[in-house]
Coordinates of C-alpha atoms in Angstrom, one line a residue:
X28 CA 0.4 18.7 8.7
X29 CA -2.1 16.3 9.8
X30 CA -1.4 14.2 6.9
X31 CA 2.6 14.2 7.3
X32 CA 1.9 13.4 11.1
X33 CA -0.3 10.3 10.2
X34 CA 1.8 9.2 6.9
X35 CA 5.3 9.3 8.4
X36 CA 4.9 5.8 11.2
X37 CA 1.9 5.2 8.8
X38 CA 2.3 3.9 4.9
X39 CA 6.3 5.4 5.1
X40 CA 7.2 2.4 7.2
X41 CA 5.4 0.2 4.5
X42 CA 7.3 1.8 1.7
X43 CA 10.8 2.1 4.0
X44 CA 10.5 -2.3 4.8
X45 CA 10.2 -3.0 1.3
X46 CA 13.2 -1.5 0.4
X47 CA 15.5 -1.1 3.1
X48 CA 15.7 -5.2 3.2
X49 CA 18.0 -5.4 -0.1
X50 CA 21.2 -3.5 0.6
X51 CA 22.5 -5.9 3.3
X52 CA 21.0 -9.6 1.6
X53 CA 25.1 -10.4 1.5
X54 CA 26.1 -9.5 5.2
X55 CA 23.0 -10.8 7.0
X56 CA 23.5 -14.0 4.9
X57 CA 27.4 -13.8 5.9
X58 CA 26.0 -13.4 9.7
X59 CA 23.6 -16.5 9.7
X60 CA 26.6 -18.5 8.8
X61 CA 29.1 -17.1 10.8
X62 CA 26.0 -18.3 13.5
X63 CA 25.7 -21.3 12.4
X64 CA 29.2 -22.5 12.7
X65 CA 29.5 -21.1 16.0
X66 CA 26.6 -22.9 17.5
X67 CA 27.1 -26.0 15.3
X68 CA 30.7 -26.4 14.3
X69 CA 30.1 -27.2 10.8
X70 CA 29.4 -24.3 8.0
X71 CA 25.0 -24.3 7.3
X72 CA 24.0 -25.6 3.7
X73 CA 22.9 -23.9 0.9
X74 CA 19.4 -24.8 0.4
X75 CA 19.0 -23.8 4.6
X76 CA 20.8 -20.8 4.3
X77 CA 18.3 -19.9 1.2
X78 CA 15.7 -21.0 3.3
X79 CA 16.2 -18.4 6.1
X80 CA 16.8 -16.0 4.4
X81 CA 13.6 -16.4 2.1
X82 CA 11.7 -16.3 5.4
X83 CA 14.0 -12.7 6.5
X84 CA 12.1 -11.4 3.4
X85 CA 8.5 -13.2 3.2
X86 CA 8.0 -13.1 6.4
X87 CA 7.2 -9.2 6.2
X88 CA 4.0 -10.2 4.3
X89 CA 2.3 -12.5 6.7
X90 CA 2.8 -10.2 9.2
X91 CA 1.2 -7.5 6.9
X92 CA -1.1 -9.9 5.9
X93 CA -2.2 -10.0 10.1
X94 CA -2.1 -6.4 10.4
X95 CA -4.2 -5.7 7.6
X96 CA -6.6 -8.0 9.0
X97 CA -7.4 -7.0 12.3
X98 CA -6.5 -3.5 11.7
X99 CA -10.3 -2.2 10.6
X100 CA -11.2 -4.3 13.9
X101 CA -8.7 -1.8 16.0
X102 CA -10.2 1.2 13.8
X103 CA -13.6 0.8 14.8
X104 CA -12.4 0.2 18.7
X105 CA -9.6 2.5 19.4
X106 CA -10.6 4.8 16.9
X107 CA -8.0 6.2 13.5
X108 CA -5.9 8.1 15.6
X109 CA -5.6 6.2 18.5
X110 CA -4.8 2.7 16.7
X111 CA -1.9 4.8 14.5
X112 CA 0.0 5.9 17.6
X113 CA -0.9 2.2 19.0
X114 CA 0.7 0.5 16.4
X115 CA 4.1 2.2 16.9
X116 CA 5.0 -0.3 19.5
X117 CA 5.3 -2.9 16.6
X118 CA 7.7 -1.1 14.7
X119 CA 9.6 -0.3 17.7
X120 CA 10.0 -3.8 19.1
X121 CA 10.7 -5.0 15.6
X122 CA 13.8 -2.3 15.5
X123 CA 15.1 -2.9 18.7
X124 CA 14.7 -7.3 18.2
X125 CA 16.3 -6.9 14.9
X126 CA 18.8 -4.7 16.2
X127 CA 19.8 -6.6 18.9
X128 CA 20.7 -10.0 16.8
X129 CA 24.0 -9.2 15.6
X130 CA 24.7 -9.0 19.5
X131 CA 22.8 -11.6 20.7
X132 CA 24.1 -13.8 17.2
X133 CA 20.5 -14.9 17.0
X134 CA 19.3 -14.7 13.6
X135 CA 15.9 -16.1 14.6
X136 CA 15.1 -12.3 15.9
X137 CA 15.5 -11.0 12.7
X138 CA 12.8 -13.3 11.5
X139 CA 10.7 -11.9 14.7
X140 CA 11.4 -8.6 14.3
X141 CA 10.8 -8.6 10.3
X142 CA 7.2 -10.1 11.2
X143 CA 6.4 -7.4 13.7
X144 CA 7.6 -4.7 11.1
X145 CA 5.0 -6.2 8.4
X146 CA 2.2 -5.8 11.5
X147 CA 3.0 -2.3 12.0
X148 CA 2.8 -2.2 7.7
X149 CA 0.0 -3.9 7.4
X150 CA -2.2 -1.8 10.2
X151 CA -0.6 1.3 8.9
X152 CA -1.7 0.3 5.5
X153 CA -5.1 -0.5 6.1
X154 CA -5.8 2.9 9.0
X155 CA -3.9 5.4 7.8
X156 CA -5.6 5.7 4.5
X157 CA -9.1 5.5 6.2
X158 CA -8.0 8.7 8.8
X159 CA -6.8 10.8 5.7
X160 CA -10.1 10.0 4.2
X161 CA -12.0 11.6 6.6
X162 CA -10.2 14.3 8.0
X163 CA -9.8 15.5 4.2
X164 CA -12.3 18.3 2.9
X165 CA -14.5 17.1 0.0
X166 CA -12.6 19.3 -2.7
X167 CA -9.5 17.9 -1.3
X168 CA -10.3 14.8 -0.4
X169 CA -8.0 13.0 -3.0
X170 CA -5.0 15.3 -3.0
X171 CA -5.0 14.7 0.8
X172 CA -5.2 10.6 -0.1
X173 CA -2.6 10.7 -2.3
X174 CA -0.6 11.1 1.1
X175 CA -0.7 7.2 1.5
X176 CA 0.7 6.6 -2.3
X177 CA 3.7 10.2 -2.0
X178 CA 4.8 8.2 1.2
X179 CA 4.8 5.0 0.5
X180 CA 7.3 6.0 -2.6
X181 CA 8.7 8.7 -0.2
X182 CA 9.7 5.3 2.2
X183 CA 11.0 3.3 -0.3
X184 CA 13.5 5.8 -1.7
X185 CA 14.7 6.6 1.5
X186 CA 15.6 3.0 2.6
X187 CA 17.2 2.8 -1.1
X188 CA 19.6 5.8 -0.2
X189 CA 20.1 4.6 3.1
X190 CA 21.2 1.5 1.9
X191 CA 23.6 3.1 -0.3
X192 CA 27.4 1.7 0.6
X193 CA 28.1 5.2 1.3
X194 CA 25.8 5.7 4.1
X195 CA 24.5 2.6 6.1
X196 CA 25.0 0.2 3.1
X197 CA 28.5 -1.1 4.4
X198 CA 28.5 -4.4 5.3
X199 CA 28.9 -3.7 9.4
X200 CA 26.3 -1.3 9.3
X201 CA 23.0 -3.9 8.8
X202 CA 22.2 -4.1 12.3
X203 CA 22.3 -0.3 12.2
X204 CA 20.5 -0.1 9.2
X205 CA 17.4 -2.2 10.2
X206 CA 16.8 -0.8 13.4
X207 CA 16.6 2.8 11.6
X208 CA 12.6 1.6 11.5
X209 CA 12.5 3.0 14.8
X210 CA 13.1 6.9 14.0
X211 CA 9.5 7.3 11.4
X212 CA 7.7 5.5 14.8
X213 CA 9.6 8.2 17.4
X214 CA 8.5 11.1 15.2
X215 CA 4.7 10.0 15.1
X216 CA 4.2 9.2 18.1
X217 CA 5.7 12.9 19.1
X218 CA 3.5 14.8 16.6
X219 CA 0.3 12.9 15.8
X220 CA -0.5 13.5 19.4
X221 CA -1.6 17.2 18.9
X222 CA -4.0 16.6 15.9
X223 CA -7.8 15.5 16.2
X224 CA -9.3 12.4 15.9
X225 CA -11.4 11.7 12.9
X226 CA -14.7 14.1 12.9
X227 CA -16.5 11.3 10.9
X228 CA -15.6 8.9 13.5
X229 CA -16.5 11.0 16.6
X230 CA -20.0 11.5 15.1
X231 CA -21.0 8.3 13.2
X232 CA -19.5 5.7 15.0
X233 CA -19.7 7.6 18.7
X234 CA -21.7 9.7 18.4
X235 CA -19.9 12.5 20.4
X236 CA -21.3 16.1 18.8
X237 CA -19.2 18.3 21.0
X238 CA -15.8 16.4 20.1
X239 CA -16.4 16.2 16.5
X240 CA -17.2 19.8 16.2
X241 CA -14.1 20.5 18.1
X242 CA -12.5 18.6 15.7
X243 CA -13.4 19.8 12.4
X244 CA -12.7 23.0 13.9
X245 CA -9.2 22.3 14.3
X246 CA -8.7 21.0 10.7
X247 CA -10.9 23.2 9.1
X248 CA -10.9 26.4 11.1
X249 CA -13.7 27.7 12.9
X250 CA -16.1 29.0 9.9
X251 CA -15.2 26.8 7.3
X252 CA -16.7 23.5 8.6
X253 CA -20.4 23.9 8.4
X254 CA -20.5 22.3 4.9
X255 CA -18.0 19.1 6.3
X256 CA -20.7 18.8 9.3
X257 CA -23.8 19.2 7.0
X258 CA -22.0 15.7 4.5
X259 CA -21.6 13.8 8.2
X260 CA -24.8 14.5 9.5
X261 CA -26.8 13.1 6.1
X262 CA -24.3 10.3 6.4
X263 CA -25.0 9.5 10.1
X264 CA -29.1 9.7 8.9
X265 CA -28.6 7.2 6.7
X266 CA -26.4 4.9 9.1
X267 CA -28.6 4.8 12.1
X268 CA -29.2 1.8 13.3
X269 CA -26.7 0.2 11.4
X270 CA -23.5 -1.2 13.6
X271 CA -20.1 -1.1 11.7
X272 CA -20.0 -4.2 9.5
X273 CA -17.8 -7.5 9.7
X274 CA -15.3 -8.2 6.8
X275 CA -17.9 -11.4 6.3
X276 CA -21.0 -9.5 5.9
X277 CA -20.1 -7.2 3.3
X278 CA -20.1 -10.5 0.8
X279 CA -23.4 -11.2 1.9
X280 CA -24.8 -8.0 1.3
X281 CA -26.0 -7.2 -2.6
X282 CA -25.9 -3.6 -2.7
X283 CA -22.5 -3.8 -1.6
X284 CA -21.1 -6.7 -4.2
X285 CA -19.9 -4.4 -7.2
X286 CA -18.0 -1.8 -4.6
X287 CA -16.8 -5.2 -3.2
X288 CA -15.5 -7.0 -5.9
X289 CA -13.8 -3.7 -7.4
X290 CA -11.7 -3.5 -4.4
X291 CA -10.5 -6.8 -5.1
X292 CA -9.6 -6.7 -7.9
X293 CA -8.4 -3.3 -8.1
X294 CA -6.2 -4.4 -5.0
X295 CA -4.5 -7.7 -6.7
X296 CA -3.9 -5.5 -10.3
X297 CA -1.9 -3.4 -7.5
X298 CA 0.3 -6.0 -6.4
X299 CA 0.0 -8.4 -10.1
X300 CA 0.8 -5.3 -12.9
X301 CA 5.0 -6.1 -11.8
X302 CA 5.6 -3.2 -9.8
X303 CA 6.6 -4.9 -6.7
X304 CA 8.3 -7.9 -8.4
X305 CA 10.8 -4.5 -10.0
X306 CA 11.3 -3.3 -6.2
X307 CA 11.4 -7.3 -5.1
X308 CA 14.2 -8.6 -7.9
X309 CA 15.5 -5.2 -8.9
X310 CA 19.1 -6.8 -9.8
X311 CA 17.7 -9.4 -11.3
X312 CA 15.5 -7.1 -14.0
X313 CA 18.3 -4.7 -14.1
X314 CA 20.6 -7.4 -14.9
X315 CA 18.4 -8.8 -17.4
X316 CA 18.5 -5.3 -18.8
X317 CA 22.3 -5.6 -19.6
X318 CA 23.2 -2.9 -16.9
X319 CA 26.6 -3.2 -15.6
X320 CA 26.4 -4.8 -11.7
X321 CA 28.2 -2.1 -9.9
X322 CA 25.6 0.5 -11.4
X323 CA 22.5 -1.1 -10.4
X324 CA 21.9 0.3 -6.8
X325 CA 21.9 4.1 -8.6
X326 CA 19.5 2.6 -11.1
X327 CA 17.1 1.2 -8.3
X328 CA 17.5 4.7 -6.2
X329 CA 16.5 6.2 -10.1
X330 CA 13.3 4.0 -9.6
X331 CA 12.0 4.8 -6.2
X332 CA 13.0 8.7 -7.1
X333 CA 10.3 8.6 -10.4
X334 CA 7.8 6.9 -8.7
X335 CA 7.9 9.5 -6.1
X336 CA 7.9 12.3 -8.3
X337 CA 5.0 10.6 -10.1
X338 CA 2.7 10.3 -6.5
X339 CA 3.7 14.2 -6.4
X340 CA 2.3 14.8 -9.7
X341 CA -0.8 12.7 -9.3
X342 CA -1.7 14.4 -6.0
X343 CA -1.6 17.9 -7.8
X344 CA -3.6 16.0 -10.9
X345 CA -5.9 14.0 -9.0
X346 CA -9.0 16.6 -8.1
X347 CA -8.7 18.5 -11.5
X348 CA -8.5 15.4 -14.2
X349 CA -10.4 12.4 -11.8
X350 CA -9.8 9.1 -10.5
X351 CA -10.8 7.5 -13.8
X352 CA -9.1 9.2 -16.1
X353 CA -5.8 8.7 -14.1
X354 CA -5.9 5.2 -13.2
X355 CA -7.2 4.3 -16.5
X356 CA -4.2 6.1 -18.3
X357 CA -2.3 4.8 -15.8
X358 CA -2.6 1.2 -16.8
X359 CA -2.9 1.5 -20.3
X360 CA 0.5 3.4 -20.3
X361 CA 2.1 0.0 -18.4
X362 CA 0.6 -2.2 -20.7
X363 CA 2.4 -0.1 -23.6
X364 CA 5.8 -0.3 -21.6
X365 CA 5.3 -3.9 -20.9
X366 CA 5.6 -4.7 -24.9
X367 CA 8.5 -2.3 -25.1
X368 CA 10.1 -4.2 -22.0
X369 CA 9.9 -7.3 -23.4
X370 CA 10.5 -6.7 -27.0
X371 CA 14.2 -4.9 -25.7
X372 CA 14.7 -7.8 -23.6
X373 CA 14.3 -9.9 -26.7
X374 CA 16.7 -7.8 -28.7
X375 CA 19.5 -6.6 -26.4
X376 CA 22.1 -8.6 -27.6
X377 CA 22.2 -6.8 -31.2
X378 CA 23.2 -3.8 -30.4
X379 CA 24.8 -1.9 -27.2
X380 CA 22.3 0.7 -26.4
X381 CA 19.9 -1.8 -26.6
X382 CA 19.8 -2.2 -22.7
X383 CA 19.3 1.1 -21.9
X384 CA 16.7 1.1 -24.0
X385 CA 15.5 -1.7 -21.7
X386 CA 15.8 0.5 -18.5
X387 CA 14.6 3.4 -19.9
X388 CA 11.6 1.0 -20.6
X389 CA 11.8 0.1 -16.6
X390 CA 11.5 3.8 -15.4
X391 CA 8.6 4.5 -18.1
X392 CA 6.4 2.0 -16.3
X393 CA 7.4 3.2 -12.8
X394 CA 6.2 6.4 -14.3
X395 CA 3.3 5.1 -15.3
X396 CA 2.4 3.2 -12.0
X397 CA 2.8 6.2 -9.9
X398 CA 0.7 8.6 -12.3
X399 CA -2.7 6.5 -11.5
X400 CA -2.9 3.2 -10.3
X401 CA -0.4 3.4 -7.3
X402 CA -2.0 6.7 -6.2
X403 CA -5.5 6.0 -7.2
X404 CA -6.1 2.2 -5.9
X405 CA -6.2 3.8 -1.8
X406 CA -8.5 6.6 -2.5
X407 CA -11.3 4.4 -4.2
X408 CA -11.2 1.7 -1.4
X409 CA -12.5 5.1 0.8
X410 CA -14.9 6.7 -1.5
X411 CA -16.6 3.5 -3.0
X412 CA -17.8 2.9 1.0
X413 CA -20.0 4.8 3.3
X414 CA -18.7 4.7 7.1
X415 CA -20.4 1.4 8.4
X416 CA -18.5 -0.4 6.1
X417 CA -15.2 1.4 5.6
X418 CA -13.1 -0.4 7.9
X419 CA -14.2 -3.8 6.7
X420 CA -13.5 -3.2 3.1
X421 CA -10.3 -1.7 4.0
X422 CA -10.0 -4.9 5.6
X423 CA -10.6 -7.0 2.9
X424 CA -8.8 -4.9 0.3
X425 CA -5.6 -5.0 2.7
X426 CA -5.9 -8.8 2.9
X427 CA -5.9 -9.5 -0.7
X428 CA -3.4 -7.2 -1.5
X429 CA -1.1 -8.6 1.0
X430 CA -1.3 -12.1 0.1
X431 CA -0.8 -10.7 -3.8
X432 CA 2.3 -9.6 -2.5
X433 CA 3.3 -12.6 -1.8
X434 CA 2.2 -14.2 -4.7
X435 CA 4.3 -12.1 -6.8
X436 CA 7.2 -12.6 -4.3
X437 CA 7.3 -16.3 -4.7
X438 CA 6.2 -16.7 -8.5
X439 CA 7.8 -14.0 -10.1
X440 CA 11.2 -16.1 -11.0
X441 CA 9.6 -18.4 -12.5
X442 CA 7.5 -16.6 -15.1
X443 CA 9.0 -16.7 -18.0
X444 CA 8.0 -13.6 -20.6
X445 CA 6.8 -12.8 -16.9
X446 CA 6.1 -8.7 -18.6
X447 CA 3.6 -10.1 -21.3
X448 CA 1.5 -11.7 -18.4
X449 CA 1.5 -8.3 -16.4
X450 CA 0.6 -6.8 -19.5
X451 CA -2.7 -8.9 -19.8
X452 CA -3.4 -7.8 -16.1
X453 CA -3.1 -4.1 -16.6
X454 CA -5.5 -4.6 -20.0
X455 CA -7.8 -6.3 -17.9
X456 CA -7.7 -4.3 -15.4
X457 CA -8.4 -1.1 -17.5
X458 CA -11.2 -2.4 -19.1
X459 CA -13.1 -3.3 -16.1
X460 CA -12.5 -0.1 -14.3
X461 CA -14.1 1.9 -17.8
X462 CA -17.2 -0.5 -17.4
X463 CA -17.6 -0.7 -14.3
X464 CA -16.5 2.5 -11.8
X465 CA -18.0 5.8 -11.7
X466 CA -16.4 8.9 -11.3
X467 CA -16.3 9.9 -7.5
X468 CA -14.6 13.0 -7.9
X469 CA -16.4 16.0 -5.8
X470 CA -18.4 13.9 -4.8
X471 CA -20.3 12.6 -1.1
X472 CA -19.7 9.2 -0.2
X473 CA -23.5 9.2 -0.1
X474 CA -23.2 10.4 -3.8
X475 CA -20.7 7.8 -5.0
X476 CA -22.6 4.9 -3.4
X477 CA -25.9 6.2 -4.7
X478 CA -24.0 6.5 -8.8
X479 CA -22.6 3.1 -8.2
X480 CA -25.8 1.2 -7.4
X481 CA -27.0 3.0 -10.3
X482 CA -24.3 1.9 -12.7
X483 CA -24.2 -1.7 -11.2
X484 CA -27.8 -2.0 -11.6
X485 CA -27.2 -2.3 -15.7
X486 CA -24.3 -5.0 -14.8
X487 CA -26.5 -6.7 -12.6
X488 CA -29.9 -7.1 -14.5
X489 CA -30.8 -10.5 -12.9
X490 CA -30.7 -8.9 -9.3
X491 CA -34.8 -7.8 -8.1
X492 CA -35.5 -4.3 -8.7
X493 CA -37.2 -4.4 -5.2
X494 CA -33.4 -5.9 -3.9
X495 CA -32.2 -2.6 -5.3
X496 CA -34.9 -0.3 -4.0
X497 CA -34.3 -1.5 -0.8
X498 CA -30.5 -1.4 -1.2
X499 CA -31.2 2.4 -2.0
X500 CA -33.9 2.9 1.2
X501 CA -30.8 1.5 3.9
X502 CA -28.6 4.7 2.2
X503 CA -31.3 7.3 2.6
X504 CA -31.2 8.1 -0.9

């Protein structure tokens, strides 16, 4: 319950934006004309209208790039819980502003209100995964993570459906439909009220014995959490002294550059394997598929439904097979599909199956993606740090993977063969994660940081063995 009260105005919104954006492209393009001849007499030109509309879209990202930035900062201050419910006032304001511009026939409030909705994302992105973390039992820990991956595909089939022309998908309905981001914000802020604040926070970063153990009470009952208390009292040993860290000093810090470096890259594979650029130009790669026009919002709905079924499955995989094992798999799988994508592609002018061939290509990599490396990415970021430098690296990792999504945004129709290049990504990406990342399943976050030093430590033969003893001494270990 805790994790559907943090999740739904958390990484839902996230998932709902990206999505619910495509259904009315033709009627908010319609109404920025329309509002430009009004004020200016004189229908707007093409390139313009392009123009605005490109920033509608993009402008989601810098806003999630801002969110994701200072959202560790509000972690560490307000605490999980408190900047969660905080940050519903984004996502309100940004459904009321975009509401209000068909009325007020001011398109620039739809360029407002899209920024404010990629704040709300991008703190949601970067908190919410950090709470579940640490509220979540140690055998549970990432079944109870995988509740940032379930509704982040839970979001974007939703705003698929709701887009539908059957429901809100009719062309008078857009103001309707984008102001719906309200509803996930209402229902958080009248649920995650009666849940605890994170134990690990209470203790480590406040210090507050009597509201932690109040805490873990409540989530784990009131003889089950002696074993949680025992993990965040060698965790707090090993931390005193030490204030949370800034985004800047985790690059300076040795011990920390392996974790480091892994979350950025592991956060850009997320955004640069061509999952997004599907969900970003799914007409255009449906089209390219050969499927008929008037099928291809079922075909997208098909795509955020197997992705979601796939974050399901992972979360009921995830503590039996391992992290590695999954998002391993998981990659290796894409880069299969990606060959099969293109080599359809290639070929679907000789025969007329060959298109569905193509999508049936499509919804093997969204498989694929949701089995491991769309699940798996979020729970690493939390177990590869101990609490001093959480928030940072969540920080960091939300940052990057932000202005990836952009990236991908703005490049993708250009790239020609564009599958072959994410299919050099995901092979990259799978071999650095079998060299480099430990298992962390079942395992302390003392534990994992003490198993990465130690496989780092081969990686990085030219660091001082006293520069590693030492890294080893400031864990406790």
């Amino acid at each position: 319950m805790a994790v559907w009260a943090a999740c739904i105005g958390g990484t839902f919104q996230y998932g709902y934006n990206v999505s619910i954006i495509n259904a009315p492209t033709k009627a908010v393009q319609t109404f920025i004309n329309e509002t430009w001849s009004e004020r200016y007499g004189d229908e707007i030109p093409e390139q313009l209208l392009t123009f605005l509309w490109s920033s509608i879209v993009s402008i989601f990202t810098i806003g999630g790039l801002i969110g994701a930035s200072v959202g560790g900062t509000l972690a560490i201050r307000f605490g999980r819980k408190g900047t969660l419910l905080f940050n519903n006032s984004f996502a309100l304001l940004a459904a009321l502003l975009m509401g209000m511009s068909y009325y007020a026939s001011a398109f620039e409030l739809l360029i407002l209100g899209r920024f404010l909705s990629g704040v709300n994302a991008g703190v949601g992105i970067c908190v919410q995964p950090l709470y579940l973390g640490e509220i979540a039992p140690r055998a549970l820990r990432g079944a109870m993570a995988m509740g940032t991956s379930i509704f982040i595909t839970g979001g974007i089939l939703t705003g698929q459906v709701m887009g539908l022309t059957e429901l809100l998908g009719k062309e008078g309905y857009w103001p309707l439909l984008l102001s719906t981001t309200c509803i996930p914000a209402l229902l958080q802020l009248l649920i995650l009220p009666w849940f605890p604040e994170s134990p690990r926070y209470l203790l480590i970063d406040r210090g507050d014995d009597s509201a932690c153990n109040l805490a873990l009470k409540q989530l784990h009952g009131g003889e089950n959490y002696h074993g949680e208390r025992e993990d965040m009292e060698r965790e707090r040993a090993s931390a005193t002294g030490v204030k949370p860290l800034k985004p800047w000093e985790l690059f300076t810090d040795k011990t920390l550059r392996w974790p480091l470096f892994t979350i950025i890259t592991i956060s850009i594979a997320q955004q640069l394997n061509g999952i997004n650029a599907i969900y970003f130009y799914a007409e255009y790669v449906f089209a390219e598929a050969g499927i008929p026009f008037e099928k291809i919002p079922y075909a997208t709905v098909g795509t955020g439904a197997c992705e979601c079924l796939t974050a399901l499955t992972c979360g009921l995989l995830i503590d039996s097979l391992g992290r590695r094992v999954l998002i391993i798999g998981g990659y290796l799988l894409m880069s299969l599909w990606c060959i099969c994508f293109t080599i359809t592609l290639t070929f679907q002018t000789y025969s007329s199956w060959m298109p569905y061939l193509s999508m049936a290509c499509v919804f093997a990599f969204i498989l694929s993606f949701g089995l491991g490396p769309g699940g798996v990415t979020n729970i690493l970021i939390t177990e590869l740090f101990t609490q001093t430098a959480r928030p940072a690296a969540y920080m960091i990792g939300g940052s990057v993977n932000w202005l990836s999504f952009f990236f991908i945004g703005m490049v993708f129709p250009f790239i020609q063969y564009c599958f072959l290049v994410f299919l050099v990504v995901c092979c990259l990406v799978a071999t650095f994660i079998f060299f480099v990342v430990p298992e962390t399943k079942n395992k302390t976050f003392l534990e994992i940081q003490s198993e990465f030093l130690r496989c780092s430590a081969v990686l990085l033969s030219q660091l001082p063995t006293e520069k590693l003893l030492s890294g080893h001494d400031s864990l406790g270990i």
